[in-house]
XYZ file of C-alpha atoms in Angstrom:
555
model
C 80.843 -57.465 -11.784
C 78.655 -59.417 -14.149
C 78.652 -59.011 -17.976
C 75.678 -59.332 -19.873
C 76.116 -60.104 -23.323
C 73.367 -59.213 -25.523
C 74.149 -61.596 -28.679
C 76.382 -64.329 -29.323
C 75.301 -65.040 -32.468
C 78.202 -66.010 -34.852
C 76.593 -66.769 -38.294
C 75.088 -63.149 -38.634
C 76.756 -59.908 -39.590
C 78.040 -57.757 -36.789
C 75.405 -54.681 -37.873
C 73.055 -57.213 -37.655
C 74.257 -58.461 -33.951
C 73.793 -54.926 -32.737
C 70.734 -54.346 -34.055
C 69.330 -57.406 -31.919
C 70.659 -56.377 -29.317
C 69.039 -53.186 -29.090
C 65.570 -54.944 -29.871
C 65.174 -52.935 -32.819
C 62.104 -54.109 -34.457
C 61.756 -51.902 -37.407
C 63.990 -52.804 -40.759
C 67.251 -51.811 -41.125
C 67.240 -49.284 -43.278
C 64.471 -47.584 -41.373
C 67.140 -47.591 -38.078
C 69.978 -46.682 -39.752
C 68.625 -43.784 -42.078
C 65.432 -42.815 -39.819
C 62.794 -40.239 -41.360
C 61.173 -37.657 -39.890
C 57.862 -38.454 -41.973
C 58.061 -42.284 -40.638
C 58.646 -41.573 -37.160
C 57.172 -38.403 -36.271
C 53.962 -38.762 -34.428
C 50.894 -36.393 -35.208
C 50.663 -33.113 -32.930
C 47.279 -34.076 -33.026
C 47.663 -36.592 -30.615
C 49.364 -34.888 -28.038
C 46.301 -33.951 -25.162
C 44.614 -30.140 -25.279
C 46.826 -29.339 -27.948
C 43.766 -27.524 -30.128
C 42.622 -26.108 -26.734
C 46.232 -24.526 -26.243
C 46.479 -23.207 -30.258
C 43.490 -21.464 -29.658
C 44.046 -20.231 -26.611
C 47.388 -18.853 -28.040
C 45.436 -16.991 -30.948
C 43.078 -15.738 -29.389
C 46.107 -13.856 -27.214
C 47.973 -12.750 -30.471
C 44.852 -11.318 -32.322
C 44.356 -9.182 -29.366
C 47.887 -8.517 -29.076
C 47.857 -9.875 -25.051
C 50.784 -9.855 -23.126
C 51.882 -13.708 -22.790
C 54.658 -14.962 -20.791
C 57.363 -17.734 -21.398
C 58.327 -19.578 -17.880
C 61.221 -21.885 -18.106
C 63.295 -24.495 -16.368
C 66.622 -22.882 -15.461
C 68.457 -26.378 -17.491
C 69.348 -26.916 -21.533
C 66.045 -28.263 -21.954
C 64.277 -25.376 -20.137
C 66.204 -22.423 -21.750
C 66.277 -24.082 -25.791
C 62.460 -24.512 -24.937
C 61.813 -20.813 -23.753
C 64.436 -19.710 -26.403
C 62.394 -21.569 -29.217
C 59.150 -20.649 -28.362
C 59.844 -17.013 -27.895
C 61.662 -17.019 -31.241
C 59.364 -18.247 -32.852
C 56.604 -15.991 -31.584
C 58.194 -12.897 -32.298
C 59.876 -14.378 -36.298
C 57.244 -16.280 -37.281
C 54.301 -14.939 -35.881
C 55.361 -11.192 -35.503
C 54.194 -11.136 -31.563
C 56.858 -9.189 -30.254
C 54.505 -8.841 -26.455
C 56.064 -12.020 -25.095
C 58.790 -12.490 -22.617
C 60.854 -14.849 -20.687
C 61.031 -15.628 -17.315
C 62.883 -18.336 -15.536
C 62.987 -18.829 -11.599
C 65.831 -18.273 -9.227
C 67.721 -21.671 -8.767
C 68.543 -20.771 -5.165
C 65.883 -18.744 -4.131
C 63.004 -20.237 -5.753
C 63.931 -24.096 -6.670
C 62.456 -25.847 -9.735
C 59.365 -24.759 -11.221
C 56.822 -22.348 -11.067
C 55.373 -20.422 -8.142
C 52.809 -18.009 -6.757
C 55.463 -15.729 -6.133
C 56.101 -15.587 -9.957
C 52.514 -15.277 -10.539
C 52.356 -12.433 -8.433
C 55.117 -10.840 -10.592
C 53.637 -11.626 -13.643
C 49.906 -10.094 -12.697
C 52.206 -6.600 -11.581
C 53.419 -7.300 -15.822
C 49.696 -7.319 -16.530
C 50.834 -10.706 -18.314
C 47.688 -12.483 -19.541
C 48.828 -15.906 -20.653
C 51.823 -17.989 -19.553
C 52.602 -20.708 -21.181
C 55.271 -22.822 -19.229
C 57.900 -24.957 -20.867
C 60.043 -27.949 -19.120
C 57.666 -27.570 -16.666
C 54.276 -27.020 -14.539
C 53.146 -30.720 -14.524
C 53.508 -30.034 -10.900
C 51.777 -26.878 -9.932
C 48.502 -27.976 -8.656
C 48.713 -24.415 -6.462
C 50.188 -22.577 -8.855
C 47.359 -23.627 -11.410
C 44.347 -22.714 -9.016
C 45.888 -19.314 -7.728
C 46.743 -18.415 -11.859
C 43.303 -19.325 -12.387
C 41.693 -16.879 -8.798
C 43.983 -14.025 -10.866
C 41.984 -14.549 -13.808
C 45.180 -15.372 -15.850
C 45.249 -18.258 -18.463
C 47.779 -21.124 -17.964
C 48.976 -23.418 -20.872
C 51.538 -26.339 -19.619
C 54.100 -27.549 -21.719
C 55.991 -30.625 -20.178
C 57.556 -34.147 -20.470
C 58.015 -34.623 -16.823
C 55.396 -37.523 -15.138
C 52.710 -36.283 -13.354
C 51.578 -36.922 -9.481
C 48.252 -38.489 -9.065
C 46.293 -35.382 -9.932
C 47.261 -32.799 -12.749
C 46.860 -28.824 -12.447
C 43.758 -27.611 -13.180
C 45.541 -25.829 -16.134
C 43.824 -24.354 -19.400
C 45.658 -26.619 -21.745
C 48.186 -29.223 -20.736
C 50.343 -30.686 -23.595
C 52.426 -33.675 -21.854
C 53.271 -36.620 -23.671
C 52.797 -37.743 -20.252
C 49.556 -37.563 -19.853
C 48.602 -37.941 -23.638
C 47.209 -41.314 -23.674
C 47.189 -41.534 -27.518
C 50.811 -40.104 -27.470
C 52.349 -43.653 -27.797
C 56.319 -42.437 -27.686
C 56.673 -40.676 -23.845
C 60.410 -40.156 -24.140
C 60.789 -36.781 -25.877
C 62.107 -33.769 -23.812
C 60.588 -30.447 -23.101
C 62.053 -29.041 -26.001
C 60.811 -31.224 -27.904
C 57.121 -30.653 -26.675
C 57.615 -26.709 -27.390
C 58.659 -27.950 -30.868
C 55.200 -29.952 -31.515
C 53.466 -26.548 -29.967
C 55.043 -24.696 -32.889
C 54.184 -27.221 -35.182
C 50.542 -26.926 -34.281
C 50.637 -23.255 -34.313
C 51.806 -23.508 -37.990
C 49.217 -25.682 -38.600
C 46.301 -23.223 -37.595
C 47.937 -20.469 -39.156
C 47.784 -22.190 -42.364
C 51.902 -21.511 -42.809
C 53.266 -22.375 -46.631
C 55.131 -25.712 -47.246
C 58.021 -23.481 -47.895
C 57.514 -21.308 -44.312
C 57.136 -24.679 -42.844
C 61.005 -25.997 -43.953
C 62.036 -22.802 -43.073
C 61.099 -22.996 -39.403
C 61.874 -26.507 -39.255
C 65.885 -26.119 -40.533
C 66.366 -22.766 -37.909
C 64.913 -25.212 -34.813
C 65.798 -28.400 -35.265
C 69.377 -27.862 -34.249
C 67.805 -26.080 -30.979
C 65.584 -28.729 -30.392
C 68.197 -31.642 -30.856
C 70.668 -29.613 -28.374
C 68.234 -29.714 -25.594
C 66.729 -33.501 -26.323
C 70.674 -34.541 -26.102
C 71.330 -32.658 -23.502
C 68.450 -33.689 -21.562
C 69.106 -37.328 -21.700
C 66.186 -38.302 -23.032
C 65.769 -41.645 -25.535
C 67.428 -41.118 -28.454
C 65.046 -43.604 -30.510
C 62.123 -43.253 -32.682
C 61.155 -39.338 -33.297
C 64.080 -38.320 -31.325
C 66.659 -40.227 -33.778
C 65.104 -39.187 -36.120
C 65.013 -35.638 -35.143
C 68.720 -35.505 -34.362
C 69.858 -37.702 -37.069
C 68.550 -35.309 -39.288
C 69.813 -32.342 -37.284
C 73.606 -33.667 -37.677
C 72.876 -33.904 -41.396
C 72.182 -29.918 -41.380
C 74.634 -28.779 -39.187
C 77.411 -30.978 -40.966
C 76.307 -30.222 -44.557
C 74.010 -27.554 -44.351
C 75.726 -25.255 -41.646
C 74.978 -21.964 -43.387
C 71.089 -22.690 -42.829
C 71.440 -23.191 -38.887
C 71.132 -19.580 -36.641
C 73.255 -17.314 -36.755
C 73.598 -17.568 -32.648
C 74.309 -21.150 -32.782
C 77.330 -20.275 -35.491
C 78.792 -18.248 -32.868
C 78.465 -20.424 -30.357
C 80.589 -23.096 -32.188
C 82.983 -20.617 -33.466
C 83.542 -20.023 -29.798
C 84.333 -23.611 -28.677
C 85.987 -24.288 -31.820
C 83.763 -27.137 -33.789
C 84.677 -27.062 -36.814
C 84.493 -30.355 -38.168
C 81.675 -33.343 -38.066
C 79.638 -32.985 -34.587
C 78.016 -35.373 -32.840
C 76.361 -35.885 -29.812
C 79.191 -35.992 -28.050
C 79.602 -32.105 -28.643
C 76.274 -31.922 -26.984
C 76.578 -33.489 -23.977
C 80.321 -32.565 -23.185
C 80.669 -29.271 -24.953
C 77.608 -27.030 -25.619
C 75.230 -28.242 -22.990
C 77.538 -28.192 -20.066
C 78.044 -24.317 -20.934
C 74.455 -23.626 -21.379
C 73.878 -25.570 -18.193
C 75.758 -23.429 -16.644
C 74.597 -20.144 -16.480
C 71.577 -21.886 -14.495
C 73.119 -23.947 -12.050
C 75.867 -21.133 -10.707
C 74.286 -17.358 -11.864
C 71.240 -16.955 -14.312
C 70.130 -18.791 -16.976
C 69.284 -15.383 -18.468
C 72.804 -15.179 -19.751
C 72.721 -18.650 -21.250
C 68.980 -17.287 -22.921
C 71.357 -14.624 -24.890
C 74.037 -16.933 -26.493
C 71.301 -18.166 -28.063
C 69.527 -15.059 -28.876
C 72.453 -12.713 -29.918
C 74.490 -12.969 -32.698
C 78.446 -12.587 -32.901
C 79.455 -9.549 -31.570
C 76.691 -9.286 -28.570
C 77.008 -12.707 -28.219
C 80.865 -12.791 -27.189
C 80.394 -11.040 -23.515
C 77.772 -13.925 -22.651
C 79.936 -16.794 -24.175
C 82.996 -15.708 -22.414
C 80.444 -15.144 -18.950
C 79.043 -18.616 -19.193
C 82.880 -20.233 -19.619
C 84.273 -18.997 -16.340
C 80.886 -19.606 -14.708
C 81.332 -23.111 -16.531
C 84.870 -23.453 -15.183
C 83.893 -22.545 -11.578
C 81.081 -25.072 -11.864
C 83.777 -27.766 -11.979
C 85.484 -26.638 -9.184
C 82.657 -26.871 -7.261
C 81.375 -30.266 -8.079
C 84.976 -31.227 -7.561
C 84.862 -29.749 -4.184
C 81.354 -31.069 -3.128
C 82.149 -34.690 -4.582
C 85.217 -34.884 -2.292
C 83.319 -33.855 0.821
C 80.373 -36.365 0.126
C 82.482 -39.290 -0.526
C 83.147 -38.632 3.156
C 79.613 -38.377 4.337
C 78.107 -41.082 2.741
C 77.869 -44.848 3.819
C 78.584 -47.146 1.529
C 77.229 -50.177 3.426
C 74.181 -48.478 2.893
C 71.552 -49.456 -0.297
C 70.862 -45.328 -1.113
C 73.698 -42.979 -0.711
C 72.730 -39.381 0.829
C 74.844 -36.413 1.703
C 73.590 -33.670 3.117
C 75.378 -30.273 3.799
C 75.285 -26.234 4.088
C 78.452 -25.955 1.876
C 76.913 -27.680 -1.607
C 75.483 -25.479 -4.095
C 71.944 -26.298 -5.328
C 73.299 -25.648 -8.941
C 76.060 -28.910 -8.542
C 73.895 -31.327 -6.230
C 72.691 -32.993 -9.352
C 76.254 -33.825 -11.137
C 77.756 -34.686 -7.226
C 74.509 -37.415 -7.173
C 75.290 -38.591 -10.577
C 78.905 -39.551 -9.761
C 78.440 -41.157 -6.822
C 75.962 -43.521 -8.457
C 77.858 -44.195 -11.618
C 80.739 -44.798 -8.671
C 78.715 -47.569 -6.512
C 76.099 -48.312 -8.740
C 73.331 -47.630 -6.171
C 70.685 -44.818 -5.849
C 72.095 -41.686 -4.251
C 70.505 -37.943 -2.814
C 72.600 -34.946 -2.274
C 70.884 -32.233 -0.662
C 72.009 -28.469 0.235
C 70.519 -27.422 3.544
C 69.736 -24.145 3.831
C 69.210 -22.902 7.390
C 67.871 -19.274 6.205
C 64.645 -21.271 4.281
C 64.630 -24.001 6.735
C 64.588 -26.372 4.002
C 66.973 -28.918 1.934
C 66.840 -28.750 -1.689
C 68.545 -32.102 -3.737
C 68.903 -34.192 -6.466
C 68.934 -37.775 -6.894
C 70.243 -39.729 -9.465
C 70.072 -43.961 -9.778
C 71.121 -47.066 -11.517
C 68.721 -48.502 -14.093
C 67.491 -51.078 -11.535
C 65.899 -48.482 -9.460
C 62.798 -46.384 -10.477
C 62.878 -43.091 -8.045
C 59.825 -41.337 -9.414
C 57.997 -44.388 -7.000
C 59.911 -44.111 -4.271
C 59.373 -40.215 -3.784
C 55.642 -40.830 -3.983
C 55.729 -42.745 -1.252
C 57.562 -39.938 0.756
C 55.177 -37.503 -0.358
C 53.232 -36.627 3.306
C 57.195 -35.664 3.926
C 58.356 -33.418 0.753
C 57.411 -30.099 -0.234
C 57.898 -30.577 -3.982
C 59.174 -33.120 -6.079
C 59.404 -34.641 -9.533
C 61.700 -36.664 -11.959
C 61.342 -38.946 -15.108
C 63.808 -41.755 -16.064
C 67.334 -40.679 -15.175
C 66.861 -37.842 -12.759
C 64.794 -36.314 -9.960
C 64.975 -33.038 -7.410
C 63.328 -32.672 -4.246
C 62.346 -29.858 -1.443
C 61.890 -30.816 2.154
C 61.567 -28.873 5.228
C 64.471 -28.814 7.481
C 62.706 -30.628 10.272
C 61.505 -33.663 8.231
C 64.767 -34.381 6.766
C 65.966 -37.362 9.388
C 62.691 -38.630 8.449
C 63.003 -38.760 4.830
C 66.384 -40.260 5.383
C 65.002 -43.417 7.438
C 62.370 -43.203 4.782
C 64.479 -43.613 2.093
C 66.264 -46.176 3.823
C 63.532 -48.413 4.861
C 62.155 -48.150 1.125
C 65.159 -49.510 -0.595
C 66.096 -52.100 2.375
C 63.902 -54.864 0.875
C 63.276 -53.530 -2.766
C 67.617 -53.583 -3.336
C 69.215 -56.922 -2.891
C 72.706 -58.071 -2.393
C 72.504 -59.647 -5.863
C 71.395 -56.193 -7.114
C 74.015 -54.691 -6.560
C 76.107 -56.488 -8.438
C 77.046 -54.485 -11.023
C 76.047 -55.509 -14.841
C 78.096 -54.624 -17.715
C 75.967 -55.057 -20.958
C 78.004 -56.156 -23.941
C 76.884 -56.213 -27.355
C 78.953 -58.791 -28.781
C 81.887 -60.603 -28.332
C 84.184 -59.110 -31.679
C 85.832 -61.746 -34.231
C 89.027 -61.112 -35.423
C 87.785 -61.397 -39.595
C 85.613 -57.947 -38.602
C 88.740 -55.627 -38.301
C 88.688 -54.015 -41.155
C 87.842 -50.305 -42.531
C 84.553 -51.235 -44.145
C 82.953 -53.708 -40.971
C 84.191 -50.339 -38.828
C 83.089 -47.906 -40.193
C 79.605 -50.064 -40.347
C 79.227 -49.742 -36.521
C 79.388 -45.524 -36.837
C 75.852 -45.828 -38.907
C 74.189 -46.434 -35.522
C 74.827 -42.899 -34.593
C 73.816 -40.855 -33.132
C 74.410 -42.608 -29.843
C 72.544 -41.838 -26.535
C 70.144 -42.816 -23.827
C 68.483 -45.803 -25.451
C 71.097 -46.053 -28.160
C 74.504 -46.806 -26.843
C 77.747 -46.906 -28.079
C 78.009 -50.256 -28.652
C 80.124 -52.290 -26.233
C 82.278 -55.606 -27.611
C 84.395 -58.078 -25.901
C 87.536 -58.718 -27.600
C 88.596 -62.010 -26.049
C 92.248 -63.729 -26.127
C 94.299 -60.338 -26.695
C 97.966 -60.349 -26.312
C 99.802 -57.345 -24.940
C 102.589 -56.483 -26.989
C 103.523 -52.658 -25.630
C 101.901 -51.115 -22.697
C 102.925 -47.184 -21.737
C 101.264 -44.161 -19.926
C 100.520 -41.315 -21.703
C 98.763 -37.902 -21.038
C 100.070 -35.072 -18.161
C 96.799 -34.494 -16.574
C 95.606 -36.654 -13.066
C 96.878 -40.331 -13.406
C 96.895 -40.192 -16.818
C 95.858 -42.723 -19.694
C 96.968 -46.272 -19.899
C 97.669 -46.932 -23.397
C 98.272 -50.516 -24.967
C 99.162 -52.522 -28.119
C 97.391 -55.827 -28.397
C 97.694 -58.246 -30.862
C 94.230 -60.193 -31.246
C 94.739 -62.874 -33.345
C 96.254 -61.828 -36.889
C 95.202 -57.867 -35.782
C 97.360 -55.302 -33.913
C 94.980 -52.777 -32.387
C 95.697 -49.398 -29.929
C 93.917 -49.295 -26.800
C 93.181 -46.906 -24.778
C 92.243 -46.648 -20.476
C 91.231 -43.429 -19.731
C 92.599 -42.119 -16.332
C 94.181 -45.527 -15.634
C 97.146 -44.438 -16.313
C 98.615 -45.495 -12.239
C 97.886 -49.154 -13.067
C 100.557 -49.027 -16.034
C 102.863 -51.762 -13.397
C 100.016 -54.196 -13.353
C 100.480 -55.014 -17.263
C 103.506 -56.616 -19.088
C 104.159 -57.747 -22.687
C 103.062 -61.180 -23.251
C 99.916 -61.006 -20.666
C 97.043 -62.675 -22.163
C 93.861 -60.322 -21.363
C 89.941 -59.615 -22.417
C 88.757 -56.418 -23.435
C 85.474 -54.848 -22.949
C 85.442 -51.568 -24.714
C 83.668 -49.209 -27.563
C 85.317 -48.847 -31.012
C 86.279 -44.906 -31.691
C 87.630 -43.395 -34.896
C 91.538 -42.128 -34.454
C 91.081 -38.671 -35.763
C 94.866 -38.261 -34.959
C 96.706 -40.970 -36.369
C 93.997 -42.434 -38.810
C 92.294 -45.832 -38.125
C 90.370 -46.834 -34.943
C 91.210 -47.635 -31.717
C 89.467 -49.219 -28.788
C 88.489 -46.979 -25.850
C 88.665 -49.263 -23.141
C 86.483 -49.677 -20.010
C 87.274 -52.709 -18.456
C 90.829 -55.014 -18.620
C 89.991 -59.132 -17.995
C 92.457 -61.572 -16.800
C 91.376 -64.584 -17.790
C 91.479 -67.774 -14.811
């Protein structure tokens, strides 16, 4: 293990430490209190964007059928959920529908066989959302059915793009200077536009922007996307609605937080841990249909579908669980990419199996379910930040069927037969791009964390760089020279938590070792250790605490 530490600077303020060490160029005010009106980038800029509005209008006046297609994910079904919404509200189109495809029987993304569906519909416009950056075929065989095709997608594109009426990818967009928003978030600039051409009121405007924007920052969180420029913005300012403001959010999103119970301040850790997890879910195990309607319902309809998604939710876990066991025993760990291959995984799981066993070994892993009936594998792959995947699955593209990614995640298709030859593939790819030294893993630290900064007031400083994410991290300090004064386990569950007291310096402070709870023997009072953890507010007991990720013994 390595630790990297981003600033040792010891004459500056610790807000202004972490603020280096994210690079952050702007001022900071601008960081810490973003705007929408300084960040956002013009719709305008975004590629075929006036080509889709059109398009779009042209379908409403003449009161066409049009089509929704989404990704079965968070991303995909707040997209589909917005745009629809929106359509039917806003623009009083109520001829539109939603579609997404089958996770198991159809894979990511759209297909002929969907087109085929949608020409029985007599659908005359689909507009795809998380999405279609892919489907050269798809594209051309829309187009041979006479059918217009508008793409909405953040996903990077292979060397050629469909031959689509109207593509809107920040992707593609050369003018589009910030690439990192999610497909939500690219729906959201498609409504924008459309308000734009219909000439919609300041007043409309707010309106429409207050009921989405908690949508839209749901999926961008969820998706993992960069939480900087427009999208810190965008959910910085969501927070500020949804925690002062909650009365103005939908009325389906007030259920669904009734149902978990979130009563007080949300973050983004409610996101990623509580509401997207359940939304993911109806996708990855049954339909994402029934995640569509917690979102569309209110209260009383909504209940049956909240209560359906948590058991699916809960037998999601047991799954992973299940799969993450069994490919700890298939994969080699001498090896530089980590694959696991099997009948038993479900398609809906690979992706969280993949993502454990990298954050595990720090090295790129696939996990693929086989499915004999299809004669293909379907899989995801996740990787460490070293390791750029989109590149290596272009070079493996004579042996996939589909593929596609973006920073943190990809998902692949390949025939049966070819599959010992992707493997080797994969293999030979990383075997001189991954060193030794590589894999090494790197801890980044902000700063090391001087006693004189424990206080209320320097603490509570470090919350204003919420909200935290992809490209915004908690930060991470080193507390150096700490003194263990009471060590004990705490917490029923698994190993349980190790908790400590430390004295650092003049300072007694709590900390905390989440599921460490069996090393509780390898600690006494009086042991002299390091610390590398985040600081978290004690909503218990008052205070802050450190939630610990790594315990130093000094040599």
């Amino acid at each position: 293990m390595k630790i990297n530490l981003l600033n040792t600077q010891q004459d500056i303020s610790i807000l202004q430490r972490l603020l280096k060490a994210r690079n952050v160029a702007c001022t900071t005010e601008d960081f810490l209190n973003p705007t929408l009106k300084k960040y956002r980038i013009p719709t305008s800029k975004l590629n075929d964007i006036d080509k889709a509005t059109s398009i779009i209008f042209s379908h409403i006046k003449e009161n066409k059928k049009i089509m929704v297609f989404g990704d079965y994910d968070v991303d995909g079904v707040t997209s589909s959920f917005s745009l629809y919404s929106f359509f039917t509200k806003h623009l009083h189109h109520k001829n539109i529908s939603i579609m997404y495809p089958n996770r198991l029987k159809d894979g990511y993304g759209l297909k002929c066989k969907h087109i085929d569906m949608m020409k029985e519909k007599n659908i005359d416009l689909i507009i795809t959302v998380d999405n279609g950056i892919t489907s050269i075929q798809e594209a051309a065989y829309a187009k041979e059915l006479w059918i217009k095709l508008v793409i909405t997608d953040h996903h990077h594109a292979l060397d050629i793009v469909p031959d689509a009426d109207a593509i809107i990818n920040p992707q593609v967009s050369q003018d589009y200077e910030f690439k990192g928003i999610a497909g939500v978030g690219v729906a959201f600039k498609l409504i924008n536009a459309l308000m734009k051409k219909a000439n919609f009121s300041s007043a409309q405007k707010k309106e429409v922007f207050q009921y989405f924007l908690p949508i839209v920052a749901i999926g961008t969180v969820a998706d993992c996307v960069p939480l900087v420029n427009e999208n810190r913005a965008m959910v910085k300012k969501w927070l500020e609605i949804i925690n002062r403001q909650r009365e103005k959010i939908p009325e389906s999103l007030k259920g669904f937080l009734k149902h978990v119970n979130i009563k007080d301040q949300m973050d983004t850790f409610h996101i990623g841990f509580v509401i997207g997890p359940r939304i993911n879910a109806g996708g990855r195990l049954a339909s994402p249909y029934d995640s569509l309607r917690t979102l569309l319902f209110s209260w009383e309809k909504q209940k049956e579908y909240l209560e359906k998604i948590d058991e699916i939710n809960t037998e999601r876990k047991k799954l992973q669980d299940k799969a993450h066991r069994h490919a700890l025993k298939l994969i080699n760990t001498d090896e530089k990419i980590l694959i696991a291959t099997d009948h038993s995984y479900h398609e809906g799981i690979v992706g969280i199996v993949a993502w454990r066993i990298t954050e595990k070994f720090y090295k790129p892993s696939v996990v693929l379910h086989m499915c004999k009936e299809r004669g293909i594998a379907v899989g995801s792959l996740r990787w460490p930040d070293y390791f750029n995947v989109v590149e290596m699955l272009k070079t493996a593209d004579h042996l996939l069927e589909r593929y596609g990614g973006h920073k943190q995640a990809g998902g692949l298709t390949v025939k049966l037969e070819n599959l010992d030859s992707l493997k080797n593939h994969f293999l030979e790819y990383v075997d001189d791009l991954i060193s030794e030294e590589t894999l090494i893993r790197t801890i980044n630290v902000d700063t090391i964390f001087y006693a004189h900064e424990w206080n209320n007031d320097t603490l509570r400083q470090i919350q204003k760089l919420a909200p935290f994410g992809v490209g915004n991290e908690e930060p991470n300090f080193l507390f150096e020279e700490c003194t263990i004064v009471w060590v004990d386990k705490v917490g029923q569950r698994g190993k349980g938590h190790l908790k400590l007291s430390v004295q650092h310096h003049d300072n007694i402070m709590t900390l905390l070792r989440r599921s460490k709870g069996d090393l509780l023997g390898e600690y006494n009072i009086g042991d002299t250790i390091n610390i590398i953890g985040k600081i978290k507010p004690d909503n218990y007991h008052g205070g802050f605490f450190i939630d610990c990720s790594q315990i130093i013994t000094p040599s």
